[in-house]
Structures are given as C-alpha cells and as structure tokens.
XYZ file of C-alpha atoms in Angstrom:
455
model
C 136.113 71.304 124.666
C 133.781 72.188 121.473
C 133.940 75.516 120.212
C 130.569 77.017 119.766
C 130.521 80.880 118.979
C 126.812 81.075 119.097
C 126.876 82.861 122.514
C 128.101 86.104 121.016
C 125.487 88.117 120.413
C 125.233 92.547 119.855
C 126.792 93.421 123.139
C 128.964 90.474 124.144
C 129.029 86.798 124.304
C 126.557 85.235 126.806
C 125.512 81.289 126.835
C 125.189 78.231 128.827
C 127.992 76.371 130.391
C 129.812 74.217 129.053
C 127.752 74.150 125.838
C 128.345 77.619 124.460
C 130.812 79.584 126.993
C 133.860 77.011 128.004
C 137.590 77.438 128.694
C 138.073 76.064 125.120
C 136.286 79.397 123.923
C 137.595 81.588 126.727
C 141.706 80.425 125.655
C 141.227 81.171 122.059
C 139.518 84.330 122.832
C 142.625 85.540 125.370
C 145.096 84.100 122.640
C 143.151 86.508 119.416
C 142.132 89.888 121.621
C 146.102 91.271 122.062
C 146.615 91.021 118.435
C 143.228 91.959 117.503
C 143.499 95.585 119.954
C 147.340 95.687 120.053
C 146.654 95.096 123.749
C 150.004 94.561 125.700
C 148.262 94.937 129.010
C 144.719 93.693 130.014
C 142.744 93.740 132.992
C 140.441 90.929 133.665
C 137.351 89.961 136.340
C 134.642 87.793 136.971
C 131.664 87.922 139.141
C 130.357 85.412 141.654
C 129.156 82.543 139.014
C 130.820 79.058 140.054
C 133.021 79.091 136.516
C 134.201 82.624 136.848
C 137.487 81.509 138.332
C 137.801 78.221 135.728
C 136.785 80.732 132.558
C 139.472 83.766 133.899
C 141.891 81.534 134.255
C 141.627 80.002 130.763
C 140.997 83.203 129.305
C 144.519 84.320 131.498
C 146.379 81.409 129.846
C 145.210 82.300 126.345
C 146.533 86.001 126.655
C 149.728 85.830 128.074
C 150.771 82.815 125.537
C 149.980 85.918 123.378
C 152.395 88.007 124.623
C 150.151 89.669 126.985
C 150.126 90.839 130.669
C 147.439 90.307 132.523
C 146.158 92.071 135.564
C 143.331 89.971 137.880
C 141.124 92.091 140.026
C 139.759 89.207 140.806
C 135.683 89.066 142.379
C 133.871 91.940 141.004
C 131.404 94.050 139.441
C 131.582 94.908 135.507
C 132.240 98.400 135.994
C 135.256 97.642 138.008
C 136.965 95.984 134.684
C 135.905 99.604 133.087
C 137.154 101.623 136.072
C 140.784 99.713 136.130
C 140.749 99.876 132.318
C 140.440 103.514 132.462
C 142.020 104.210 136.109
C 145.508 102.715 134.876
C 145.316 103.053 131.166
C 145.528 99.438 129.967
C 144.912 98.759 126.676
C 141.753 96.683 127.383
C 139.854 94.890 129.998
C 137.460 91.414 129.771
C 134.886 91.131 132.206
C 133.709 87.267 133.139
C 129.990 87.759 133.339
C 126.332 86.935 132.637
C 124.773 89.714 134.339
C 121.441 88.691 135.220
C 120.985 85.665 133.904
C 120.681 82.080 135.599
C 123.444 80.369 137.199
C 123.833 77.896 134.011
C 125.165 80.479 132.194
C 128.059 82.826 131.909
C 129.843 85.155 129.494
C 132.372 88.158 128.225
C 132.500 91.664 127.883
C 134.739 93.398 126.207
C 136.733 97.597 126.358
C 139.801 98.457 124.644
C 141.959 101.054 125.153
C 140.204 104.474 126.239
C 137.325 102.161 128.067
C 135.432 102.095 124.664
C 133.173 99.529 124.191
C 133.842 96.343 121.530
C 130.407 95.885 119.741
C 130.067 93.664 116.615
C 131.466 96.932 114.243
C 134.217 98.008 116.837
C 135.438 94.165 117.194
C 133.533 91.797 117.785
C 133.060 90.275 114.757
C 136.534 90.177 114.384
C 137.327 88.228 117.939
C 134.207 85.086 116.532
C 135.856 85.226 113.184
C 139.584 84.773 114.802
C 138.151 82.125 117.165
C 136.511 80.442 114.419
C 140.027 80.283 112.599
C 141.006 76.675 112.558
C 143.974 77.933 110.033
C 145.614 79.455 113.342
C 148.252 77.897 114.701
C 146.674 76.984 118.246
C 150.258 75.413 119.459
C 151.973 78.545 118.676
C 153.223 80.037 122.410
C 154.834 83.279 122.847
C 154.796 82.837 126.701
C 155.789 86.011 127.667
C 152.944 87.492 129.488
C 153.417 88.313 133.032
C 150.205 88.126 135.520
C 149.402 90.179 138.514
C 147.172 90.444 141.196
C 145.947 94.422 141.388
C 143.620 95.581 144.311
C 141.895 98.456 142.824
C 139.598 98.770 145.503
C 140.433 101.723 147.678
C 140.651 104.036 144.644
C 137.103 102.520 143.116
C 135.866 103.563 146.201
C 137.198 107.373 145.810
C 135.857 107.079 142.674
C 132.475 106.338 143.334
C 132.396 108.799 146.630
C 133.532 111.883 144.553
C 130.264 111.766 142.778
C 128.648 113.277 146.373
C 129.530 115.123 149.196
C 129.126 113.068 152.128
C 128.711 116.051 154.188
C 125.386 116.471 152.858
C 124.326 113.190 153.432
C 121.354 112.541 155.636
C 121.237 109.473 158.047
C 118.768 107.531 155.498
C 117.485 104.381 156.421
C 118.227 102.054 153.146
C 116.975 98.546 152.138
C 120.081 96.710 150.067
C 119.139 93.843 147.943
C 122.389 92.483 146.152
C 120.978 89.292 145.340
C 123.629 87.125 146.145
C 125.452 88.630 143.422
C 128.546 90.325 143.498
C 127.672 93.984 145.330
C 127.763 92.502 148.841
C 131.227 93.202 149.144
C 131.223 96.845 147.526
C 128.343 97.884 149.998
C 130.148 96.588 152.984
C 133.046 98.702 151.933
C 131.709 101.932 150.938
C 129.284 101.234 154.166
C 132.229 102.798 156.266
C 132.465 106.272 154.769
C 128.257 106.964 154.390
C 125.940 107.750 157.508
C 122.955 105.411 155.763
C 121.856 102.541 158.192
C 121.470 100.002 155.799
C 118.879 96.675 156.351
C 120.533 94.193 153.723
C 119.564 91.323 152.811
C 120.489 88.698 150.018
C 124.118 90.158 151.003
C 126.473 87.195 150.933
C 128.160 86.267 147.184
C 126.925 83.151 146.320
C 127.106 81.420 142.796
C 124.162 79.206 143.506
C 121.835 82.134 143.619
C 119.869 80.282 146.418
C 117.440 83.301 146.605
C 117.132 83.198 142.689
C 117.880 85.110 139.770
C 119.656 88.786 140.600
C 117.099 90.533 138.204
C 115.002 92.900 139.278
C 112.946 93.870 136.271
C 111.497 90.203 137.039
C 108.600 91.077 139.493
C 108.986 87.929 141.658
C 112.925 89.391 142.235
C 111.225 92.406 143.743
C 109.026 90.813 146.401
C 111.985 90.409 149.124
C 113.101 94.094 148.391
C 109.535 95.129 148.979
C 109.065 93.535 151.990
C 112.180 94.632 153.631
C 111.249 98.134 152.713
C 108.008 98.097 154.594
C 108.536 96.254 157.582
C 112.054 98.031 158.445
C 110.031 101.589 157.673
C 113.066 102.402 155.539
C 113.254 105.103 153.137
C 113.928 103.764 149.861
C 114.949 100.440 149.070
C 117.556 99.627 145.889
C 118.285 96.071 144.233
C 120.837 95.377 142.048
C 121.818 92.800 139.263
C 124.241 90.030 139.575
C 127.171 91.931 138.128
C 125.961 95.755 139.473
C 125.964 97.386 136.442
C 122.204 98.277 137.217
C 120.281 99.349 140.151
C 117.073 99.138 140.826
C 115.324 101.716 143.344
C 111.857 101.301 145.384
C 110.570 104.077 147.700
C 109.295 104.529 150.622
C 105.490 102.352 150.097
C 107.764 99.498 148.522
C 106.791 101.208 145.493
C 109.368 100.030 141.927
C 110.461 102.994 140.402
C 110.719 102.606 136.672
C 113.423 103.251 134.739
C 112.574 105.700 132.606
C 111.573 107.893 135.870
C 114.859 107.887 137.408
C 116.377 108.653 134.086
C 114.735 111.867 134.335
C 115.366 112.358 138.105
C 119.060 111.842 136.985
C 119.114 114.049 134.159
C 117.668 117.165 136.214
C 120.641 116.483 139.134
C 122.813 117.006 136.107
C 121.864 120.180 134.474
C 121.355 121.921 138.082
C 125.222 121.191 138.067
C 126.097 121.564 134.499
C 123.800 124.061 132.927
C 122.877 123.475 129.109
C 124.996 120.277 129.087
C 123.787 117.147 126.957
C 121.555 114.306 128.054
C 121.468 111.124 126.291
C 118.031 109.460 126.154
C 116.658 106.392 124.408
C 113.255 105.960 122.850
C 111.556 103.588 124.420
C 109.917 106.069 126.973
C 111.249 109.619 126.719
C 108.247 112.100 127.614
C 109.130 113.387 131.152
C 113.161 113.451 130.105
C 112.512 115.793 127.598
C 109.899 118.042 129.897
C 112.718 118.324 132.323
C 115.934 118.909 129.783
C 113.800 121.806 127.661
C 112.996 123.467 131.237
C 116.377 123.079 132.288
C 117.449 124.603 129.080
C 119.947 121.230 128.070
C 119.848 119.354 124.560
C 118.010 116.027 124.644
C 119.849 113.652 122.167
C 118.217 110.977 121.413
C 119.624 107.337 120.937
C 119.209 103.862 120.219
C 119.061 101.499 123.546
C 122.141 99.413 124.313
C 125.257 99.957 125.736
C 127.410 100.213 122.779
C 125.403 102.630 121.129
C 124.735 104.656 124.185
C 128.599 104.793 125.180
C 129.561 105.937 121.155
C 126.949 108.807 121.408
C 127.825 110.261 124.940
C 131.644 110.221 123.751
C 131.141 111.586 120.644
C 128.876 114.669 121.833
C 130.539 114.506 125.400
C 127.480 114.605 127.332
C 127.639 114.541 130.956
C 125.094 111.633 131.490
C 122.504 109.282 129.942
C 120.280 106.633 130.422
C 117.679 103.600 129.761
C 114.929 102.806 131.175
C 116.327 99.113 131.790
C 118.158 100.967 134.903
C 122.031 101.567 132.868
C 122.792 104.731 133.657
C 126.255 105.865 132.104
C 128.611 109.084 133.383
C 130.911 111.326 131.245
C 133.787 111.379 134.013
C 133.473 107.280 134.831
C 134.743 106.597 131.298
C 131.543 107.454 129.225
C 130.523 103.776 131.110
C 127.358 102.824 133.456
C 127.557 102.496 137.149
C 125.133 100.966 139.183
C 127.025 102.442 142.035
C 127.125 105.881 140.726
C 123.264 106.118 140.363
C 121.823 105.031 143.807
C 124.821 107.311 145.222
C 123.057 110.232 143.413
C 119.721 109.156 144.340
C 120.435 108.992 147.917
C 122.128 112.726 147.707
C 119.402 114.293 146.484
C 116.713 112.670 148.350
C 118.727 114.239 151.439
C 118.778 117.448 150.232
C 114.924 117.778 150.854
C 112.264 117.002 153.231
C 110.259 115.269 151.124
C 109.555 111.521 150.494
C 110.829 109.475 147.734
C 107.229 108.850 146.581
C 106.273 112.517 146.704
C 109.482 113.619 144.935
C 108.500 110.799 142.030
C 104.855 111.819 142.328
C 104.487 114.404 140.133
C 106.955 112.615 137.418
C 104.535 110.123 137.158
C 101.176 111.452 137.444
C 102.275 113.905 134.286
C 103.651 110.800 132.425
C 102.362 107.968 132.986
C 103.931 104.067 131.228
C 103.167 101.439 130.904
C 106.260 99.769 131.676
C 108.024 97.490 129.384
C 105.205 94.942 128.130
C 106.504 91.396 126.421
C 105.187 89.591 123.607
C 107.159 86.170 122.902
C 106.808 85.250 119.206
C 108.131 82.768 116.768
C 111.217 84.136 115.619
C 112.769 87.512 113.870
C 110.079 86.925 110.751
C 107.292 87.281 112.865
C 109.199 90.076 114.881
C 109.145 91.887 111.133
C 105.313 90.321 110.392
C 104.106 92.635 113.747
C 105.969 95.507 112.930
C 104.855 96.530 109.611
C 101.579 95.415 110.691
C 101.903 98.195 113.573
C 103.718 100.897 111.514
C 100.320 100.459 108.358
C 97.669 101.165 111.281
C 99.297 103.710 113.750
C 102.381 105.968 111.639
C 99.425 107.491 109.138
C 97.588 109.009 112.329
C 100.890 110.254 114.145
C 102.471 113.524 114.275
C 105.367 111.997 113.661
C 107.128 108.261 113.098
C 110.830 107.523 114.198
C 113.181 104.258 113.729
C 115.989 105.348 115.806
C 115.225 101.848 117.950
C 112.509 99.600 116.349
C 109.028 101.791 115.762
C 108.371 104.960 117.284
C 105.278 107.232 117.036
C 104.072 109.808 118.747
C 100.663 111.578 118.317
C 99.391 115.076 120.623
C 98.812 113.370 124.338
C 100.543 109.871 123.676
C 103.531 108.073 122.349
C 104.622 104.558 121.678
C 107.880 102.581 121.069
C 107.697 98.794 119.589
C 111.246 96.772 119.582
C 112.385 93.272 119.141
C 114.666 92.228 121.727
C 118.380 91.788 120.930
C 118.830 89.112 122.354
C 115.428 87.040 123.370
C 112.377 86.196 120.840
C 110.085 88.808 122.189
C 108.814 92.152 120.510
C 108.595 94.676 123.674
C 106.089 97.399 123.615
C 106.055 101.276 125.603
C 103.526 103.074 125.954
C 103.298 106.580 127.826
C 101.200 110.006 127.604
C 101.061 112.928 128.699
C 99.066 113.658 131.819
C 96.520 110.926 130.916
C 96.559 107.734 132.812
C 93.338 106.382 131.180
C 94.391 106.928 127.745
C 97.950 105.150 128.356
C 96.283 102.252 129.229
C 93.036 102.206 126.553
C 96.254 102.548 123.852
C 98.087 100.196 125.773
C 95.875 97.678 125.807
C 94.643 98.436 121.971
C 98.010 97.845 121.044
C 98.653 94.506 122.526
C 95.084 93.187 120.792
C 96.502 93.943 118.093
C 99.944 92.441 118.292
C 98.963 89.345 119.745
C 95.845 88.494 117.386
C-alpha cells in the first residue's frame, strides 16, 4: 500500500482507510517507534473499528522485526493502552483508534515510557519523518520480538473502583449509552461490583456503528440517551465516545451537561479530598472553575486545550486533576492520563452522597455562569482562521480588562468573557462565550460575536 503521512496531525495520526491509515503505514510505524523510544516492550490495542485487528497486526509485525516485544490487550478502550503502559512499566503503548469519528476512518496514539504522551515536540515528528525515510532499509529484519496475549482486565477494574467507595454507593438508576463502541464490555464488567441498575442501550461492540457516530457533542448522538433517560425515570444518564476516553453525562430531565460544568463539579470533589491541591483548567470556559478553586482555597492553573498539553502541565506541577470542557478529564494517580471511566465513577459517588437531584446539584453552577456552549464557524482555511482573529482581537481586546493567548483569543471584561480558537484538526474557528450571573448578556455577546465573525 501507498504511504500517505497526512493523517498525523497535533495529537496523533487519524485518517480514512485505506487512503491515509493502512497496514503499509501501521508496519513502518511499529518497525521506527522501538528505536525512536528505545522501547523493548510495547503494549498495543484497538477499539471496535472493522480494521483494528488488520492495522494491530501490521503494526505487531513492524515492531517485533524491530526487535520488539509486543503485548496485545486486544478489544479496548484508549485508556486501557495508558493503564497497561503504566500498570506494568513498558516502555510504550500504541492505541488503534479514531475515537469518535466515522467508521471510514481509523488511527494511532501514541505513550512512551512513564505513560507520557508523544505530541509533535515529544516524537511525533520524528515517527512521520522516519516513516517518510525511503533511505531505510525496509527488508532489514531483526525478528526477535516475542508477542503475548495480556488480560489486564481484572486489575483495570481495581483500578477504576479505587477511585470510590462502593459502600457509599446509592442504588442509582443509570441510563448507559456506549454507542456501539467499545465500553459495552467494561460496563458489563464493572456492572458486578456497583449497586446501579443500569438501562443500556447501544451496548453491543459493533464496527458498523449501525446507531451512528459514538459522539456525543453531536446533538443528534444525544437524542437516544435522552429518551432513555426520561421514559426509564432514571437518574442521570451518561454516553460515551467510541474509544471511552470521554463521557458524556445528562441528568435527571434528559438535560446535557456541558463540559465545562462537570469540570467544575470535578474539581470541587477534589479539593474536599485534597485541600489546596492544583486544578488544571483550559480557557475556553473557565468562570465557575475558578469560583469554586478560590473558595476551596486550591491554585487554578490555567492551560492550553489538548491532551498533550494538558498531560505536560498536570505532571509538571503534579496536580491532582484537570479538565476540558470537550468531556477529557485527566487524574494525577491514573498516569497524569484521562478516563472516561474515572469521571462518571465520581459523578455517580457524589450524586449519592446527597438527596438532591442531578439538575438541582448543577442548578446553581449554571444559573451563576451561564455558556454558550461551543459554537462552530466553518471557514476557508487557516488564512481566514487568522483573517477572523485579528479582526476579533482590533474590536473586543481594547475594551477588556484583560486579553490572553494561552489557546487562540481570550478576553475577559467585568460580567463576561470570551474564548475564540481554530480547531486543530477541522476548518472551523470555535467560539465560548460565558458571564457571570447574566444569561441575557451571554447571549446578546454571543450572538454579537458571531455577526461579526460570519459577515
């Protein structure tokens, strides 16, 4: 097959198949990454696309011809590959993924050693460039690499329950929307330790995604998780992505909770536990994180969206949790790395430590900071992307308090805020808008703001 590195992009490589992810690309990838990382043992995965198994094994064949063992967990969510990284101190792990996008497509991501992530500064440059190397000799074959078959399962499991205390646990009615993606099996598992009746649906693993895409910032992903939360009279619902690294949670009324919301729900479970600790935030809506770390008495840090950037920061100033408001939530003690798992685990625990509703606990969150939710613009290219944002910065940073560029264009003023981003990866400029305590004027800015970008 063609190589085409075109797929790899800020966090991984992602593309359609066979066109830009193939076993062509996948061999020469396993054959570079040991000498790249000095990687003599590497745990690999792949979720429940149709050319995970085809892609692992090529990518399987190109590592141990480098000299490499290979362990295969098999089916399974990202964080898995970080947890058996980490869990038996390999010295890397590949994940065989596309998260949430459409069937066509499918991907890598990358740790080394330590579980830390390989971005285009930490490595993955380096991994196109070696691809790219027609100089290498291809026929070369060490053939030494052993591969085994590792069932990490049971201790994931432990993992994931020693966030709670099961004790505490109430006997929660619970919506599960996996999407056809690769979660059925983990809830089914962990099912038998929790007291939660759960109403699934979307639960079998199925490549075809015959229910559609498992993404449930996309509104018409939401509509079967809404439904089952009403008409079962459950008391939350929670949808995940096709890989689990997110999840998605819905209350009581069938109501989507945004991101940004349970990042601050998150944040105060944290420093009730760990008093003064560190919270990693990112900028695209912030306001009622940092109401609840300054009363808490923790240190907001702030940081640019992404999971490379997000994992450096929390290791470097070993803070006990962050998140984004696209639903990754990351933990100090599961390798600095984001569980979907982790977070609804949490959720659940503290909704059963009170007697209130999910709404009611989330009321007064967003009544005091109301967003607009992540608004897309689709434009031309990164030119225009540049053409808006100066245009943005001339008219609003002169009236603000004050003007950041930690992630694209942020300004705040007194009562409201904005952040305005290009995607990474899609030609769209994304817009946030939030304020304090004023519904009406979130949405007069909001909708001032989008005149003006898409004159």
């Amino acid at each position: 097959m063609a190589i085409n590195t075109k797929g790899f992009g800020a966090y991984d490589i992602r593309g359609i198949y066979p066109e830009s992810v193939n076993q062509e690309l996948a061999y020469r990838v396993g054959r570079v990454f040991p000498g790249l990382f000095n990687a003599k043992k590497v745990a690999i995965g792949h979720d429940i696309r149709l050319t995970g198994p085809t892609i692992a094994d090529a990518l399987t064949r190109g590592l141990t011809e480098a000299g490499c063992d290979v362990f295969d967990v098999g089916q399974c969510g990202t964080e898995m590959i970080y947890f058996a990284t980490g869990f038996h101190d390999f010295d890397g792990g590949i994940m065989v993924t596309a998260s949430h996008n459409p069937k066509e497509y499918n991907g890598l991501k990358f740790v080394k050693k330590g579980v830390k992530p390989v971005a285009p500064k930490t490595g993955l440059l380096d991994i196109k460039a070696a691809v790219e190397n027609e100089n290498f000799d291809w026929s070369f074959r060490k053939a030494t690499g052993s591969v085994y078959k590792i069932d990490i399962l049971h201790d994931y499991i432990k993992k994931l329950l020693s966030y709670i205390d099961v004790k505490k646990l109430k006997p929660l009615k619970v919506v599960v929307n996996t999407g056809n993606g690769s979660a059925g099996p983990i809830i089914n598992e962990i099912e038998k330790f929790l007291p939660f009746e759960f109403v699934k649906i979307y639960n079998n693993a199925n490549g075809f995604f015959p229910n559609g895409v498992p993404n449930p910032l996309l509104e018409d992903s939401r509509v079967a998780t809404v439904k089952a939360v009403i008409e079962s009279r459950a008391d939350c619902g929670i949808a995940f992505d096709g890989d689990f690294d997110r999840c998605f949670l819905f209350d009581e009324q069938g109501n989507f909770i945004e991101g940004c919301y349970m990042v601050c729900f998150l944040a105060e479970a944290f420093l009730k536990k760990n008093p003064g600790a560190k919270i990693v935030c990112e900028p695209r809506a912030l306001l009622a994180t940092l109401d609840v770390v300054e009363k808490l008495g923790g240190e907001a840090i702030i940081c640019r969206s992404g999971h490379t950037y997000m994992k450096a920061v929390l290791r470097e100033n070993n803070a006990v949790y962050g998140g984004e408001m696209a639903s990754h939530h990351y933990f100090r003690d599961f390798y600095y790395c984001d569980s979907g798992m982790i977070t609804w685990l949490l959720i659940l625990e503290l909704l059963s430590q009170t007697d209130k509703k999910l709404s009611e606990l989330m009321a007064d969150k967003i009544a005091n900071f109301p967003v607009s939710g992540e608004i897309n613009t689709k434009v031309s290219g990164v030119d225009k992307v540049k053409e808006i944002m100066d245009k943005i910065e001339k008219i609003y940073a002169p009236q603000g308090v004050s003007v950041s560029k930690i992630d694209g264009l942020s300004v705040d003023f007194e009562n409201w805020r904005f952040n305005l981003r290009g995607s990474q990866t899609e030609p769209y400029i994304r817009l946030n808008v939030e304020s304090r305590g004023d519904k009406v004027l979130m949405e007069t800015k909001r909708d001032e703001l989008l005149s003006v970008i898409r004159e």
